[in-house]
Amino acid sequence: MEAYTEQLNAKGYIDEAIDPRLDLVEEINKLKKKKNAVILAHYYQEPEIQDIADYIGDSLGLSQQAAKTDASVIVFAGVHFMAETAKILSPTKKVLLPDLKAGCSLSDSCPPHLFAKFKEQYPDHIVITYVNCTAELKALSDIVCTSSNAVQIVESLPKNQKIIFGPDKNLGDYVKRKTGRDLVLWNGACMVHEIFSQEKIGKLKEQYPGAKFIAHPECEEHILSEADYIGSTTGLLKYTIQQDADTFIVATESGIIHQMQKANPGKTFIPAPPNNACACNDCPHMKLNTLEKLYNAMRFELPEIDLPEDVIFRARKPIERMLEISEKLGL
Ligand code: 13P
Ligand code: SF4
């Protein structure tokens, strides 16, 4: 155990040798049964992880699944804040994250101690935080939201209610435009959604005149203003199924394209091009998880998400508020 603690501190995952003759998919399925485990995966995971998951979804869907699962172990194939959310909603369950270092640049852009000071400047404001933040930040919030319900959560509050929105300034700006509300925004952003080139997207649109351009609301305004559809990862996926177009230019992390292709054989999905030729649409945090790390996490039941009880207690209320509003609205 001590050796594992050292490994987790240094590497963030269990680095135990795996017999190369093993069929990992088969072994993971055996462990799922043996340990009564469920694998929840975000759309930005590697295709081989998505294919072995019991549930694949956006942040809202994953939270809803984490809240209602009767499995004893939740293996979260996603990033740290998502696994924390699962732990907050199911505190008696063991929540495993294949690589503890799978963080999030957006979550990192909002340190809780600085946000607490920011919040003090607006004592008569309600705090809505995007789920892409730490458990400590959620504990400082009144309501959590995801990209699929942020607009509706803001609209569920009285028109004269003053609101702080964080940490994503792009999603916050989008919600401002959609609702006409004047939100006070924290200045955070996602490293993946801020790289897209308007000029190169424009050229692609000329090249594929029938293509639909779809974007995640974490993108900047000048990109969103060009989009035929804006939505969460689940929203984007559904749109590609509902539309007759045969080509889609996709401005979000490229992992979602795996499900788009599976759901739409014959349609073409082009990742929106980044500004810089060296950049790509892969989230380096999401992509830290591998099938091997997931297998070892299930084998050794490590790394496990552990949160102080008082943080779980305080962070749970704003997440539950979001789930209640979403349920009422049928989201
Ligand atoms: P959704 O899956 O909720 O659309 O969020 C995207 C994201 O950036 C997750 O990190
Ligand atoms: Fe965070 Fe952006 Fe990666 Fe999502 S895509 S986990 S917001 S860094």
Tab-separated table of C-alpha atoms and ligand atoms in Angstrom:
chain	number	residue	atom	x	y	z
A	1	MET	CA	0.000	0.000	0.000
A	2	GLU	CA	2.831	2.360	0.894
A	3	ALA	CA	4.438	1.745	-2.495
A	4	TYR	CA	1.149	2.637	-4.133
A	5	THR	CA	0.841	5.860	-2.156
A	6	GLU	CA	4.283	6.864	-3.418
A	7	GLN	CA	3.317	5.933	-6.971
A	8	LEU	CA	0.116	7.921	-6.754
A	9	ASN	CA	1.940	10.960	-5.410
A	10	ALA	CA	4.584	10.788	-8.118
A	11	LYS	CA	2.689	9.537	-11.155
A	12	GLY	CA	-0.999	9.848	-10.310
A	13	TYR	CA	-1.797	6.280	-11.357
A	14	ILE	CA	-0.979	2.659	-10.509
A	15	ASP	CA	1.908	1.610	-12.682
A	16	GLU	CA	1.802	-2.183	-12.244
A	17	ALA	CA	2.986	-4.439	-15.045
A	18	ILE	CA	0.164	-5.996	-17.082
A	19	ASP	CA	0.565	-9.366	-18.747
A	20	PRO	CA	0.647	-8.465	-22.472
A	21	ARG	CA	-1.259	-11.665	-23.337
A	22	LEU	CA	-4.354	-10.458	-21.470
A	23	ASP	CA	-7.398	-9.244	-23.346
A	24	LEU	CA	-7.964	-6.066	-21.335
A	25	VAL	CA	-11.555	-5.603	-22.427
A	26	GLU	CA	-12.394	-9.112	-21.219
A	27	GLU	CA	-10.498	-8.585	-17.952
A	28	ILE	CA	-12.198	-5.251	-17.288
A	29	ASN	CA	-15.609	-6.825	-17.904
A	30	LYS	CA	-14.763	-9.607	-15.425
A	31	LEU	CA	-13.701	-7.036	-12.813
A	32	LYS	CA	-16.904	-5.071	-13.375
A	33	LYS	CA	-18.973	-8.106	-12.402
A	34	LYS	CA	-16.717	-9.237	-9.569
A	35	LYS	CA	-16.604	-5.816	-7.905
A	36	ASN	CA	-20.108	-4.615	-8.805
A	37	ALA	CA	-18.501	-1.673	-10.593
A	38	VAL	CA	-19.917	0.704	-13.167
A	39	ILE	CA	-17.773	2.585	-15.703
A	40	LEU	CA	-18.965	6.119	-16.456
A	41	ALA	CA	-17.133	7.779	-19.342
A	42	HIS	CA	-17.149	11.251	-20.817
A	43	TYR	CA	-17.319	11.680	-24.601
A	44	TYR	CA	-13.771	13.091	-24.626
A	45	GLN	CA	-12.242	9.757	-23.567
A	46	GLU	CA	-10.316	7.567	-25.983
A	47	PRO	CA	-12.661	5.465	-28.196
A	48	GLU	CA	-11.547	2.185	-26.571
A	49	ILE	CA	-12.571	3.542	-23.164
A	50	GLN	CA	-15.897	4.845	-24.494
A	51	ASP	CA	-16.577	1.398	-25.967
A	52	ILE	CA	-16.180	-0.390	-22.645
A	53	ALA	CA	-18.211	2.105	-20.585
A	54	ASP	CA	-21.624	1.300	-19.106
A	55	TYR	CA	-22.669	4.883	-19.678
A	56	ILE	CA	-21.192	7.607	-21.908
A	57	GLY	CA	-22.437	11.147	-21.586
A	58	ASP	CA	-22.000	14.839	-20.996
A	59	SER	CA	-21.370	16.306	-17.554
A	60	LEU	CA	-25.073	16.505	-16.677
A	61	GLY	CA	-25.802	12.932	-17.781
A	62	LEU	CA	-22.766	11.637	-15.907
A	63	SER	CA	-23.832	13.407	-12.692
A	64	GLN	CA	-27.346	12.000	-13.042
A	65	GLN	CA	-25.928	8.500	-13.475
A	66	ALA	CA	-23.545	8.890	-10.532
A	67	ALA	CA	-26.452	9.978	-8.317
A	68	LYS	CA	-28.638	6.994	-9.152
A	69	THR	CA	-26.284	4.049	-9.664
A	70	ASP	CA	-26.568	1.082	-7.311
A	71	ALA	CA	-23.051	-0.148	-8.128
A	72	SER	CA	-20.595	-0.345	-5.219
A	73	VAL	CA	-17.712	1.099	-7.231
A	74	ILE	CA	-17.860	3.971	-9.745
A	75	VAL	CA	-14.938	3.984	-12.170
A	76	PHE	CA	-14.902	7.483	-13.596
A	77	ALA	CA	-13.283	7.748	-17.005
A	78	GLY	CA	-13.104	11.503	-17.170
A	79	VAL	CA	-11.334	14.254	-15.262
A	80	HIS	CA	-10.875	14.977	-11.567
A	81	PHE	CA	-13.761	17.412	-11.064
A	82	MET	CA	-16.178	14.882	-12.626
A	83	ALA	CA	-15.038	12.093	-10.314
A	84	GLU	CA	-15.328	14.496	-7.362
A	85	THR	CA	-18.908	15.304	-8.399
A	86	ALA	CA	-19.674	11.573	-8.465
A	87	LYS	CA	-18.185	11.188	-4.970
A	88	ILE	CA	-20.205	14.136	-3.649
A	89	LEU	CA	-23.412	12.609	-5.023
A	90	SER	CA	-22.583	9.055	-3.914
A	91	PRO	CA	-20.367	9.539	-0.851
A	92	THR	CA	-20.684	5.965	0.420
A	93	LYS	CA	-19.419	4.525	-2.855
A	94	LYS	CA	-15.841	3.998	-3.896
A	95	VAL	CA	-15.051	6.370	-6.769
A	96	LEU	CA	-11.963	5.572	-8.838
A	97	LEU	CA	-10.244	7.819	-11.370
A	98	PRO	CA	-7.686	5.949	-13.556
A	99	ASP	CA	-5.234	8.897	-13.426
A	100	LEU	CA	-5.436	11.366	-10.535
A	101	LYS	CA	-3.532	13.934	-12.603
A	102	ALA	CA	-6.381	14.151	-15.124
A	103	GLY	CA	-7.252	17.736	-14.190
A	104	CYS	CA	-8.871	20.583	-16.110
A	105	SER	CA	-7.431	23.942	-17.197
A	106	LEU	CA	-10.813	25.585	-16.641
A	107	SER	CA	-11.077	24.257	-13.110
A	108	ASP	CA	-7.455	25.353	-12.482
A	109	SER	CA	-8.290	28.875	-13.667
A	110	CYS	CA	-10.415	29.430	-10.574
A	111	PRO	CA	-8.586	28.817	-7.273
A	112	PRO	CA	-11.212	28.683	-4.477
A	113	HIS	CA	-9.376	31.129	-2.154
A	114	LEU	CA	-9.342	33.803	-4.881
A	115	PHE	CA	-12.945	33.104	-5.822
A	116	ALA	CA	-13.963	33.484	-2.155
A	117	LYS	CA	-12.439	37.014	-2.173
A	118	PHE	CA	-14.137	37.797	-5.519
A	119	LYS	CA	-17.469	36.630	-4.091
A	120	GLU	CA	-17.061	38.942	-1.057
A	121	GLN	CA	-17.244	41.938	-3.417
A	122	TYR	CA	-20.804	40.962	-4.426
A	123	PRO	CA	-22.611	40.059	-1.207
A	124	ASP	CA	-26.118	40.375	-2.710
A	125	HIS	CA	-25.365	38.019	-5.629
A	126	ILE	CA	-26.230	34.345	-6.031
A	127	VAL	CA	-23.288	32.205	-7.134
A	128	ILE	CA	-23.756	29.852	-10.066
A	129	THR	CA	-20.744	27.736	-10.883
A	130	TYR	CA	-20.146	25.649	-13.957
A	131	VAL	CA	-19.548	22.033	-12.930
A	132	ASN	CA	-15.973	22.258	-14.328
A	133	CYS	CA	-14.529	23.382	-10.991
A	134	THR	CA	-13.174	21.871	-7.780
A	135	ALA	CA	-15.348	20.511	-4.981
A	136	GLU	CA	-14.158	23.441	-2.809
A	137	LEU	CA	-15.484	25.888	-5.385
A	138	LYS	CA	-18.809	24.080	-5.568
A	139	ALA	CA	-18.958	24.364	-1.778
A	140	LEU	CA	-18.800	28.169	-2.211
A	141	SER	CA	-21.724	28.122	-4.667
A	142	ASP	CA	-25.504	28.326	-4.518
A	143	ILE	CA	-26.246	26.367	-7.700
A	144	VAL	CA	-24.067	24.333	-10.021
A	145	CYS	CA	-24.796	24.106	-13.753
A	146	THR	CA	-23.466	22.309	-16.812
A	147	SER	CA	-23.277	23.451	-20.412
A	148	SER	CA	-26.581	21.697	-21.115
A	149	ASN	CA	-28.588	23.548	-18.472
A	150	ALA	CA	-26.739	26.829	-17.722
A	151	VAL	CA	-29.259	28.968	-19.646
A	152	GLN	CA	-32.263	27.295	-17.991
A	153	ILE	CA	-30.716	27.480	-14.500
A	154	VAL	CA	-30.186	31.239	-14.883
A	155	GLU	CA	-33.701	31.643	-16.299
A	156	SER	CA	-35.161	29.732	-13.342
A	157	LEU	CA	-34.118	32.607	-11.052
A	158	PRO	CA	-36.147	35.827	-10.652
A	159	LYS	CA	-35.272	38.492	-13.248
A	160	ASN	CA	-33.954	40.916	-10.620
A	161	GLN	CA	-31.701	38.301	-8.976
A	162	LYS	CA	-28.052	39.388	-9.183
A	163	ILE	CA	-25.754	36.559	-10.263
A	164	ILE	CA	-22.047	35.733	-10.213
A	165	PHE	CA	-21.143	33.132	-12.834
A	166	GLY	CA	-17.863	31.223	-12.909
A	167	PRO	CA	-15.415	29.930	-13.799
A	168	ASP	CA	-15.951	29.905	-17.602
A	169	LYS	CA	-16.183	33.412	-19.060
A	170	ASN	CA	-17.097	32.075	-22.525
A	171	LEU	CA	-20.029	30.005	-21.265
A	172	GLY	CA	-20.965	32.956	-19.020
A	173	ASP	CA	-20.940	35.345	-21.988
A	174	TYR	CA	-23.040	32.905	-23.991
A	175	VAL	CA	-25.587	32.665	-21.135
A	176	LYS	CA	-25.634	36.484	-20.933
A	177	ARG	CA	-26.456	36.731	-24.631
A	178	LYS	CA	-29.116	33.999	-24.477
A	179	THR	CA	-30.878	35.287	-21.349
A	180	GLY	CA	-30.254	39.031	-21.572
A	181	ARG	CA	-29.111	38.936	-17.925
A	182	ASP	CA	-26.148	40.936	-16.667
A	183	LEU	CA	-23.971	38.284	-14.977
A	184	VAL	CA	-20.771	39.071	-13.091
A	185	LEU	CA	-18.206	36.753	-14.679
A	186	TRP	CA	-15.059	35.088	-13.389
A	187	ASN	CA	-12.316	35.265	-16.008
A	188	GLY	CA	-11.622	31.562	-16.629
A	189	ALA	CA	-11.485	29.500	-19.809
A	190	CYS	CA	-10.801	26.055	-21.244
A	191	MET	CA	-7.510	25.577	-23.081
A	192	VAL	CA	-9.133	23.300	-25.692
A	193	HIS	CA	-12.087	25.500	-26.629
A	194	GLU	CA	-10.073	28.699	-27.050
A	195	ILE	CA	-7.835	27.480	-29.883
A	196	PHE	CA	-10.207	27.511	-32.845
A	197	SER	CA	-9.457	29.644	-35.898
A	198	GLN	CA	-12.371	31.675	-37.273
A	199	GLU	CA	-10.497	32.179	-40.521
A	200	LYS	CA	-9.780	28.481	-41.070
A	201	ILE	CA	-13.357	27.552	-40.134
A	202	GLY	CA	-14.549	30.103	-42.713
A	203	LYS	CA	-12.389	28.443	-45.387
A	204	LEU	CA	-13.753	24.991	-44.482
A	205	LYS	CA	-17.301	26.319	-44.762
A	206	GLU	CA	-16.507	27.550	-48.289
A	207	GLN	CA	-15.015	24.175	-49.142
A	208	TYR	CA	-18.071	22.283	-47.776
A	209	PRO	CA	-21.015	24.614	-48.479
A	210	GLY	CA	-23.627	22.106	-47.209
A	211	ALA	CA	-21.790	21.460	-43.935
A	212	LYS	CA	-23.220	22.454	-40.557
A	213	PHE	CA	-20.838	24.160	-38.169
A	214	ILE	CA	-21.490	23.101	-34.552
A	215	ALA	CA	-19.774	24.400	-31.413
A	216	HIS	CA	-19.601	23.902	-27.654
A	217	PRO	CA	-20.482	27.017	-25.591
A	218	GLU	CA	-17.010	26.973	-23.995
A	219	CYS	CA	-15.797	28.445	-27.330
A	220	GLU	CA	-15.218	32.182	-27.726
A	221	GLU	CA	-17.969	34.482	-28.981
A	222	HIS	CA	-16.431	35.064	-32.442
A	223	ILE	CA	-16.515	31.291	-33.019
A	224	LEU	CA	-20.006	30.796	-31.570
A	225	SER	CA	-21.363	33.611	-33.736
A	226	GLU	CA	-20.562	31.475	-36.808
A	227	ALA	CA	-22.270	28.329	-35.508
A	228	ASP	CA	-25.428	26.693	-36.886
A	229	TYR	CA	-25.878	25.002	-33.521
A	230	ILE	CA	-24.403	25.514	-30.041
A	231	GLY	CA	-24.748	22.872	-27.352
A	232	SER	CA	-23.242	20.543	-24.785
A	233	THR	CA	-21.522	17.408	-26.053
A	234	THR	CA	-24.809	15.471	-25.825
A	235	GLY	CA	-26.608	18.344	-27.570
A	236	LEU	CA	-24.053	18.355	-30.384
A	237	LEU	CA	-24.319	14.589	-30.811
A	238	LYS	CA	-28.136	14.717	-30.964
A	239	TYR	CA	-28.004	17.536	-33.507
A	240	THR	CA	-25.832	15.467	-35.862
A	241	ILE	CA	-28.427	12.671	-35.675
A	242	GLN	CA	-31.416	14.968	-36.245
A	243	GLN	CA	-29.992	16.925	-39.183
A	244	ASP	CA	-29.980	15.716	-42.780
A	245	ALA	CA	-26.628	17.393	-43.543
A	246	ASP	CA	-23.913	14.895	-44.389
A	247	THR	CA	-20.939	16.952	-43.187
A	248	PHE	CA	-20.346	18.630	-39.805
A	249	ILE	CA	-17.488	20.869	-38.707
A	250	VAL	CA	-17.110	20.224	-34.991
A	251	ALA	CA	-15.711	22.842	-32.581
A	252	THR	CA	-15.128	20.886	-29.404
A	253	GLU	CA	-12.760	18.200	-28.131
A	254	SER	CA	-12.301	15.564	-30.837
A	255	GLY	CA	-13.279	12.540	-28.661
A	256	ILE	CA	-16.984	13.203	-29.316
A	257	ILE	CA	-16.462	12.427	-33.011
A	258	HIS	CA	-16.223	8.706	-32.130
A	259	GLN	CA	-19.886	8.679	-31.007
A	260	MET	CA	-20.932	10.934	-33.899
A	261	GLN	CA	-19.454	8.478	-36.380
A	262	LYS	CA	-21.044	5.492	-34.627
A	263	ALA	CA	-24.457	7.163	-34.598
A	264	ASN	CA	-24.203	8.470	-38.175
A	265	PRO	CA	-22.486	5.989	-40.472
A	266	GLY	CA	-21.855	7.658	-43.820
A	267	LYS	CA	-21.732	11.232	-42.475
A	268	THR	CA	-18.439	13.139	-42.335
A	269	PHE	CA	-17.147	14.916	-39.216
A	270	ILE	CA	-14.331	17.435	-39.516
A	271	PRO	CA	-12.642	18.705	-36.328
A	272	ALA	CA	-12.672	22.544	-36.403
A	273	PRO	CA	-9.113	23.665	-37.140
A	274	PRO	CA	-7.052	25.369	-34.422
A	275	ASN	CA	-5.218	28.702	-34.845
A	276	ASN	CA	-1.833	27.207	-34.297
A	277	ALA	CA	-0.639	24.300	-36.439
A	278	CYS	CA	0.981	22.710	-33.351
A	279	ALA	CA	-2.265	22.695	-31.393
A	280	CYS	CA	-4.924	19.986	-31.605
A	281	ASN	CA	-8.462	19.540	-30.319
A	282	ASP	CA	-7.483	16.852	-27.813
A	283	CYS	CA	-7.827	17.650	-24.121
A	284	PRO	CA	-4.462	16.629	-22.615
A	285	HIS	CA	-6.167	16.005	-19.262
A	286	MET	CA	-8.946	13.761	-20.565
A	287	LYS	CA	-6.452	11.843	-22.646
A	288	LEU	CA	-4.299	10.935	-19.616
A	289	ASN	CA	-6.667	8.030	-18.957
A	290	THR	CA	-5.817	4.821	-20.818
A	291	LEU	CA	-7.333	1.351	-20.878
A	292	GLU	CA	-4.261	0.059	-18.988
A	293	LYS	CA	-4.632	2.656	-16.209
A	294	LEU	CA	-8.355	1.911	-16.007
A	295	TYR	CA	-7.657	-1.810	-15.680
A	296	ASN	CA	-5.100	-1.273	-12.911
A	297	ALA	CA	-7.445	1.158	-11.141
A	298	MET	CA	-10.094	-1.578	-11.043
A	299	ARG	CA	-7.590	-4.258	-10.052
A	300	PHE	CA	-6.161	-2.342	-7.106
A	301	GLU	CA	-9.165	-0.073	-6.413
A	302	LEU	CA	-6.835	2.909	-6.633
A	303	PRO	CA	-6.564	5.881	-7.173
A	304	GLU	CA	-9.628	6.613	-5.114
A	305	ILE	CA	-11.320	10.019	-4.772
A	306	ASP	CA	-11.320	11.155	-1.171
A	307	LEU	CA	-12.936	14.387	-0.018
A	308	PRO	CA	-13.374	15.932	3.441
A	309	GLU	CA	-16.875	15.324	4.816
A	310	ASP	CA	-17.616	19.019	5.272
A	311	VAL	CA	-16.739	19.733	1.613
A	312	ILE	CA	-19.028	16.899	0.496
A	313	PHE	CA	-21.787	18.296	2.694
A	314	ARG	CA	-21.459	21.883	1.389
A	315	ALA	CA	-20.870	20.987	-2.264
A	316	ARG	CA	-23.783	18.552	-2.401
A	317	LYS	CA	-26.538	21.174	-1.983
A	318	PRO	CA	-25.703	23.263	-5.086
A	319	ILE	CA	-25.328	20.126	-7.219
A	320	GLU	CA	-28.624	18.719	-5.963
A	321	ARG	CA	-30.276	22.043	-6.691
A	322	MET	CA	-29.090	21.757	-10.287
A	323	LEU	CA	-30.361	18.174	-10.559
A	324	GLU	CA	-33.753	19.186	-9.123
A	325	ILE	CA	-34.158	22.091	-11.570
A	326	SER	CA	-33.025	19.866	-14.465
A	327	GLU	CA	-35.491	17.158	-13.496
A	328	LYS	CA	-38.347	19.675	-13.265
A	329	LEU	CA	-37.460	20.975	-16.730
A	330	GLY	CA	-37.093	17.452	-18.134
A	331	LEU	CA	-33.411	17.981	-19.005
B	1	13P	P1	-20.144	18.769	-21.491
B	1	13P	O1	-19.851	17.328	-21.665
B	1	13P	O2	-21.046	18.991	-20.332
B	1	13P	O3	-20.670	19.359	-22.745
B	1	13P	O4	-18.790	19.505	-21.108
B	1	13P	C1	-17.671	19.532	-21.861
B	1	13P	C2	-16.417	19.635	-21.089
B	1	13P	O5	-15.604	20.456	-21.310
B	1	13P	C3	-16.144	18.667	-20.070
B	1	13P	O6	-14.909	18.887	-19.580
B	2	SF4	FE1	-11.316	21.002	-18.841
B	2	SF4	FE2	-11.405	21.907	-21.326
B	2	SF4	FE3	-10.418	19.492	-20.838
B	2	SF4	FE4	-13.066	19.947	-20.569
B	2	SF4	S1	-11.883	20.035	-22.452
B	2	SF4	S2	-11.721	18.839	-19.155
B	2	SF4	S3	-13.035	22.060	-19.815
B	2	SF4	S4	-9.537	21.447	-20.122
